[in-house]
Amino acid sequence: MNRLASSFAAAALALAAGALAMLAFHADPIAAYGALLQGALGSVQGTAETFVQTTPLLLTGLGVAVAFRAGLFNIGAEGQLVVGALCSAVFGAWVHLPTLAEIPLCFAVGAAAGGLWAAIAGWLRARFGASEIITTIMLNYIAFLGANYLVSGPLRGSNAAPETAPISPSAVLHPLVSGTRLTAAFPLALIAAAALAWWLRRTVAGYELRAVGQSERAARYAGVNVGPAIVRAMALSGALAGLAGSTEVLGLLHRFNAQLSPGYGFTSIAVALLANSSPLGVIVSAFFFGLLQNGALFMQAYAGVPKDLVSVVEGLVILFSAAGMLRSARGRARVAVGPEGGVGTAPT
Amino acid sequence: MRAADGPVVLAACGVSKRFGALVANEAVDFDVRAGEVHALIGENGAGKSTLMSLLYGLMHPDSGTIAVDGRAVRFSSCVDAMKAGIGMVFQHFLLVERFSVAQNVMLGREPGRRGMLDRRSSEKEVARLATGYGFALNPATPVEDLGVGARQQVELLKVLERNARVLILDEPTAALSPQEASALFDIVHRLRSEGRAVILIAHKLKEVLSVADRITVLRRGKVVGSVEPEQADEAQLGLMMVGRSIDLDKRVPRIGAPADVALRITSLDVPASSGAGLHGFSLQARAGEIVGIAGVEGNGQIELAEALYGLREPTAGAIALEGRDITSMSCANRRRLGVRYVPPDRQREGLVLDFSTEENALLGDQRRLRRGSVIPAKTMRRRADAIAREYALAGYSPSVKARDYSGGNQQRLIVGRELSEGAALLLVCAPTRGLDVGAAAVIRERLRAARDAGACILLVSYDLDELRALADRIIVLCGGVATGELTPENADDATLGMLMGGIAA
């Protein structure tokens, strides 16, 4: 409950600080946020587009969150998304199957590719103790530059532009509502969040993953094979990011190019932080960020506030979320020197 | 022992402190005189630490006053308390591992000029202080290379360097060997003869009786009474602490004779992590027997226990459980065969502190009891409920985090979990360390019951009274080698001490 309140406080403070910044530049924050909301939720098209923006943030946010729950900091969601998208696009262009077989296979390929890419960092961590923070950042560069090379060379389609050949028509996810870009990817992402919440809470593998994240040592004493558990957690995290890449390819672009993601994988870190790594919380926080991103252009057009202000708000969310976590950690430390742990529960 | 008649230097007058509904201290009067050792005893959760936090300026009383030299004071933090000449040595040491002894002692008040540290003069100062008290400490040694006893000396030096007039020692002997503890008490006597006041928080009644000039007992936040050691004995103090009589160290004979050999260890070599490692260790233990492992901490006990539990790979030798070779079996598989472990560090090894009680009650058996790939929610809940009932877990609810229990309740939870379905081989390390008499009595009673039910128990303990009270025989380890085997009747302190020091008896 407390954590929920602190997440909402972080979001509210970030919006308030954004408003202060607007005031400093003589813009009207009420008009600006009004325009942002109007753009993001004021019409069927706008609302649908907000869900479109939410989808990849939700999937990558789940990925980062599950890594957090295992005590791992996956900064590489963006790279895993790119690898998943590329493999999905190549596979989708290469095979021609009935839609009901092809689309799930394309998703599977994207998830597997993202998962394998992240598992490299997991393995390096488990085998050599290499910090996954560093290795996932480095794997990001390899993914970006490698993908760039492949689409300008070996995997380039017939087109002059550096992009892959279009996927076969049977791999295309069509809009659910005509006149919008909203596809079945959004409900699928919601299902993924619910499934992940259940998996973490109720399965033995999820239990062990959380145990490793809370206390690697205690998990080892409980007979958990910690190394493989870390590799599995990273693979799951990367698979979710890879899935996000697949949805972009199958639903929106129908091919792969380097402009596929405006940085969903990086924003997803803020998404997971704000949600305090709870899968159901990620739904809310991904929607919040999707709304900001989608409304930003409208805000720029109708209130004259540059859309980059949204990036400022996003950064502030990270800052305030982190500050909230520090505060609760310090509160705990203070209780620990308090009344000998109490007879029953420690006072809070 | 002599009653101190120096002036009162530090006093709490009628202090009360509440945390929500919990009354931690209620109208407590407590004082300490110059040249006096005043012991404060009580169960876990009796309010000892709260009282010390009030005296040391970490918290403010809700009512009542703290007085230094008879004048009421209000410390805004422990910095003020230090300035008033009060120093505290915490049970869990607060040392910077990578820093040297001298750097730790001088931390926050390093000598130097124009922002440059003067390492030599701080080392000289620390060396002078250390030799003065007869500590064999090299000021340049990093603290990470020191044992528990030496670390405590560093903590003492930190306080003495600030020339504290009042020293608060919070369970100083909890982690020490008997020899180290008696060395510590020599220092305590020395501090007293220098006219310093010492407040000693302790659990071991025998120690308190031998070292203190005055003993005050707290129970549920209130002072039950103060006695002088000449007029008290352990039974009386125990009665004051818990409100009923408990004879913790009484031997209870086992029911029935031990059965067949359950555990057979043949010339086992285990590499060391930080201690001595284990070399050529052999042992045969029967079902229905408690084998005690004595020794100074770090002499191969943990290596032995972890090799048996499957967390540490032996380099030579064999382990067989009930005739089956388990030398290279995984920890999870050994648990399936009924190998159970109560590790020495309950907070970091025995529990996941941020897991709920019921999740902790499942820890270690999550795979054995699973239903398909799903956690057995009902089993988990039933198990937690059963442990809470049998072990009288105070403040229990299935969703309470393990972090929020007191140390005694945490240990009850661990022991309850490890014994919940009976054990073939139970490995137990320092099971009652830091626990109050009530909790310790429960744990010991359960270990005896597990033995009588046919478990083979290996008990590693640094508390010789505990070994004598529980073990059916005692094996002494020194430098990773078994130096002797004794019956509890023959295991007097002198004999054990010699074997623990590697001197043949």
mmCIF file of N, CA and C in Angstrom, chain B residues 249-289:
data_model
loop_
_atom_site.group_PDB
_atom_site.id
_atom_site.type_symbol
_atom_site.label_atom_id
_atom_site.label_comp_id
_atom_site.label_asym_id
_atom_site.label_seq_id
_atom_site.Cartn_x
_atom_site.Cartn_y
_atom_site.Cartn_z
ATOM 1 N N ASP B 249 20.701 -25.395 30.993
ATOM 2 C CA ASP B 249 21.848 -26.240 30.708
ATOM 3 C C ASP B 249 21.742 -27.624 31.341
ATOM 4 N N LYS B 250 20.562 -27.965 31.823
ATOM 5 C CA LYS B 250 20.395 -29.281 32.421
ATOM 6 C C LYS B 250 20.418 -30.356 31.337
ATOM 7 N N ARG B 251 21.116 -31.444 31.623
ATOM 8 C CA ARG B 251 21.131 -32.543 30.654
ATOM 9 C C ARG B 251 19.850 -33.343 30.767
ATOM 10 N N VAL B 252 19.282 -33.669 29.639
ATOM 11 C CA VAL B 252 18.109 -34.527 29.644
ATOM 12 C C VAL B 252 18.521 -35.826 28.976
ATOM 13 N N PRO B 253 18.454 -36.932 29.694
ATOM 14 C CA PRO B 253 18.917 -38.187 29.078
ATOM 15 C C PRO B 253 18.031 -38.569 27.899
ATOM 16 N N ARG B 254 18.650 -39.208 26.916
ATOM 17 C CA ARG B 254 17.852 -39.546 25.744
ATOM 18 C C ARG B 254 16.963 -40.743 26.036
ATOM 19 N N ILE B 255 15.907 -40.801 25.285
ATOM 20 C CA ILE B 255 14.971 -41.909 25.420
ATOM 21 C C ILE B 255 15.412 -42.996 24.459
ATOM 22 N N GLY B 256 15.697 -44.171 24.980
ATOM 23 C CA GLY B 256 16.093 -45.276 24.118
ATOM 24 C C GLY B 256 17.540 -45.166 23.674
ATOM 25 N N ALA B 257 18.086 -46.264 23.186
ATOM 26 C CA ALA B 257 19.478 -46.293 22.758
ATOM 27 C C ALA B 257 19.567 -45.852 21.309
ATOM 28 N N PRO B 258 20.712 -45.295 20.884
ATOM 29 C CA PRO B 258 20.856 -44.938 19.480
ATOM 30 C C PRO B 258 20.807 -46.182 18.600
ATOM 31 N N ALA B 259 20.314 -46.012 17.401
ATOM 32 C CA ALA B 259 20.138 -47.149 16.492
ATOM 33 C C ALA B 259 21.396 -47.343 15.644
ATOM 34 N N ASP B 260 21.186 -47.730 14.406
ATOM 35 C CA ASP B 260 22.306 -48.041 13.532
ATOM 36 C C ASP B 260 23.052 -46.792 13.112
ATOM 37 N N VAL B 261 24.244 -47.023 12.562
ATOM 38 C CA VAL B 261 25.015 -45.910 12.014
ATOM 39 C C VAL B 261 24.238 -45.301 10.846
ATOM 40 N N ALA B 262 23.997 -43.996 10.923
ATOM 41 C CA ALA B 262 23.257 -43.331 9.846
ATOM 42 C C ALA B 262 24.203 -42.570 8.935
ATOM 43 N N LEU B 263 25.192 -41.974 9.529
ATOM 44 C CA LEU B 263 26.112 -41.125 8.762
ATOM 45 C C LEU B 263 27.525 -41.670 8.885
ATOM 46 N N ARG B 264 28.149 -41.856 7.730
ATOM 47 C CA ARG B 264 29.520 -42.378 7.740
ATOM 48 C C ARG B 264 30.391 -41.437 6.904
ATOM 49 N N ILE B 265 31.294 -40.774 7.579
ATOM 50 C CA ILE B 265 32.200 -39.843 6.876
ATOM 51 C C ILE B 265 33.584 -40.466 6.891
ATOM 52 N N THR B 266 34.190 -40.603 5.705
ATOM 53 C CA THR B 266 35.503 -41.235 5.633
ATOM 54 C C THR B 266 36.538 -40.267 5.090
ATOM 55 N N SER B 267 37.540 -40.008 5.883
ATOM 56 C CA SER B 267 38.680 -39.115 5.591
ATOM 57 C C SER B 267 38.331 -38.000 4.608
ATOM 58 N N LEU B 268 37.498 -37.117 5.075
ATOM 59 C CA LEU B 268 36.987 -36.040 4.237
ATOM 60 C C LEU B 268 37.939 -34.849 4.240
ATOM 61 N N ASP B 269 38.257 -34.362 3.036
ATOM 62 C CA ASP B 269 39.022 -33.111 2.884
ATOM 63 C C ASP B 269 38.116 -32.079 2.244
ATOM 64 N N VAL B 270 37.983 -30.929 2.865
ATOM 65 C CA VAL B 270 37.181 -29.860 2.286
ATOM 66 C C VAL B 270 38.030 -28.602 2.251
ATOM 67 N N PRO B 271 38.093 -27.940 1.076
ATOM 68 C CA PRO B 271 38.896 -26.726 1.012
ATOM 69 C C PRO B 271 38.265 -25.600 1.837
ATOM 70 N N ALA B 272 39.105 -24.693 2.292
ATOM 71 C CA ALA B 272 38.642 -23.608 3.152
ATOM 72 C C ALA B 272 38.079 -22.470 2.326
ATOM 73 N N SER B 273 37.175 -21.708 2.914
ATOM 74 C CA SER B 273 36.794 -20.452 2.291
ATOM 75 C C SER B 273 37.520 -19.336 3.010
ATOM 76 N N SER B 274 37.323 -19.254 4.327
ATOM 77 C CA SER B 274 38.085 -18.255 5.055
ATOM 78 C C SER B 274 38.763 -18.890 6.259
ATOM 79 N N GLY B 275 38.201 -19.975 6.744
ATOM 80 C CA GLY B 275 38.741 -20.607 7.937
ATOM 81 C C GLY B 275 39.842 -21.599 7.621
ATOM 82 N N ALA B 276 39.794 -22.724 8.315
ATOM 83 C CA ALA B 276 40.914 -23.652 8.238
ATOM 84 C C ALA B 276 40.724 -24.734 7.191
ATOM 85 N N GLY B 277 39.486 -24.947 6.729
ATOM 86 C CA GLY B 277 39.240 -26.102 5.883
ATOM 87 C C GLY B 277 39.134 -27.326 6.768
ATOM 88 N N LEU B 278 38.934 -28.471 6.125
ATOM 89 C CA LEU B 278 38.779 -29.708 6.889
ATOM 90 C C LEU B 278 39.741 -30.733 6.307
ATOM 91 N N HIS B 279 40.417 -31.455 7.181
ATOM 92 C CA HIS B 279 41.447 -32.367 6.692
ATOM 93 C C HIS B 279 41.284 -33.750 7.292
ATOM 94 N N GLY B 280 41.099 -34.728 6.423
ATOM 95 C CA GLY B 280 41.069 -36.136 6.835
ATOM 96 C C GLY B 280 40.096 -36.416 7.966
ATOM 97 N N PHE B 281 38.907 -35.876 7.858
ATOM 98 C CA PHE B 281 37.938 -36.025 8.943
ATOM 99 C C PHE B 281 37.081 -37.280 8.752
ATOM 100 N N SER B 282 37.035 -38.117 9.754
ATOM 101 C CA SER B 282 36.186 -39.308 9.693
ATOM 102 C C SER B 282 35.256 -39.330 10.893
ATOM 103 N N LEU B 283 34.057 -39.837 10.676
ATOM 104 C CA LEU B 283 33.093 -39.888 11.771
ATOM 105 C C LEU B 283 32.002 -40.885 11.424
ATOM 106 N N GLN B 284 31.552 -41.626 12.428
ATOM 107 C CA GLN B 284 30.352 -42.425 12.252
ATOM 108 C C GLN B 284 29.347 -41.978 13.286
ATOM 109 N N ALA B 285 28.172 -41.608 12.838
ATOM 110 C CA ALA B 285 27.160 -41.145 13.782
ATOM 111 C C ALA B 285 25.907 -41.974 13.598
ATOM 112 N N ARG B 286 25.236 -42.236 14.720
ATOM 113 C CA ARG B 286 24.068 -43.109 14.677
ATOM 114 C C ARG B 286 22.782 -42.312 14.602
ATOM 115 N N ALA B 287 21.750 -42.970 14.129
ATOM 116 C CA ALA B 287 20.427 -42.372 14.219
ATOM 117 C C ALA B 287 20.073 -42.272 15.691
ATOM 118 N N GLY B 288 19.438 -41.183 16.098
ATOM 119 C CA GLY B 288 19.067 -41.019 17.497
ATOM 120 C C GLY B 288 20.222 -40.601 18.371
ATOM 121 N N GLU B 289 21.167 -39.858 17.781
ATOM 122 C CA GLU B 289 22.335 -39.427 18.526
ATOM 123 C C GLU B 289 22.651 -37.967 18.162
#
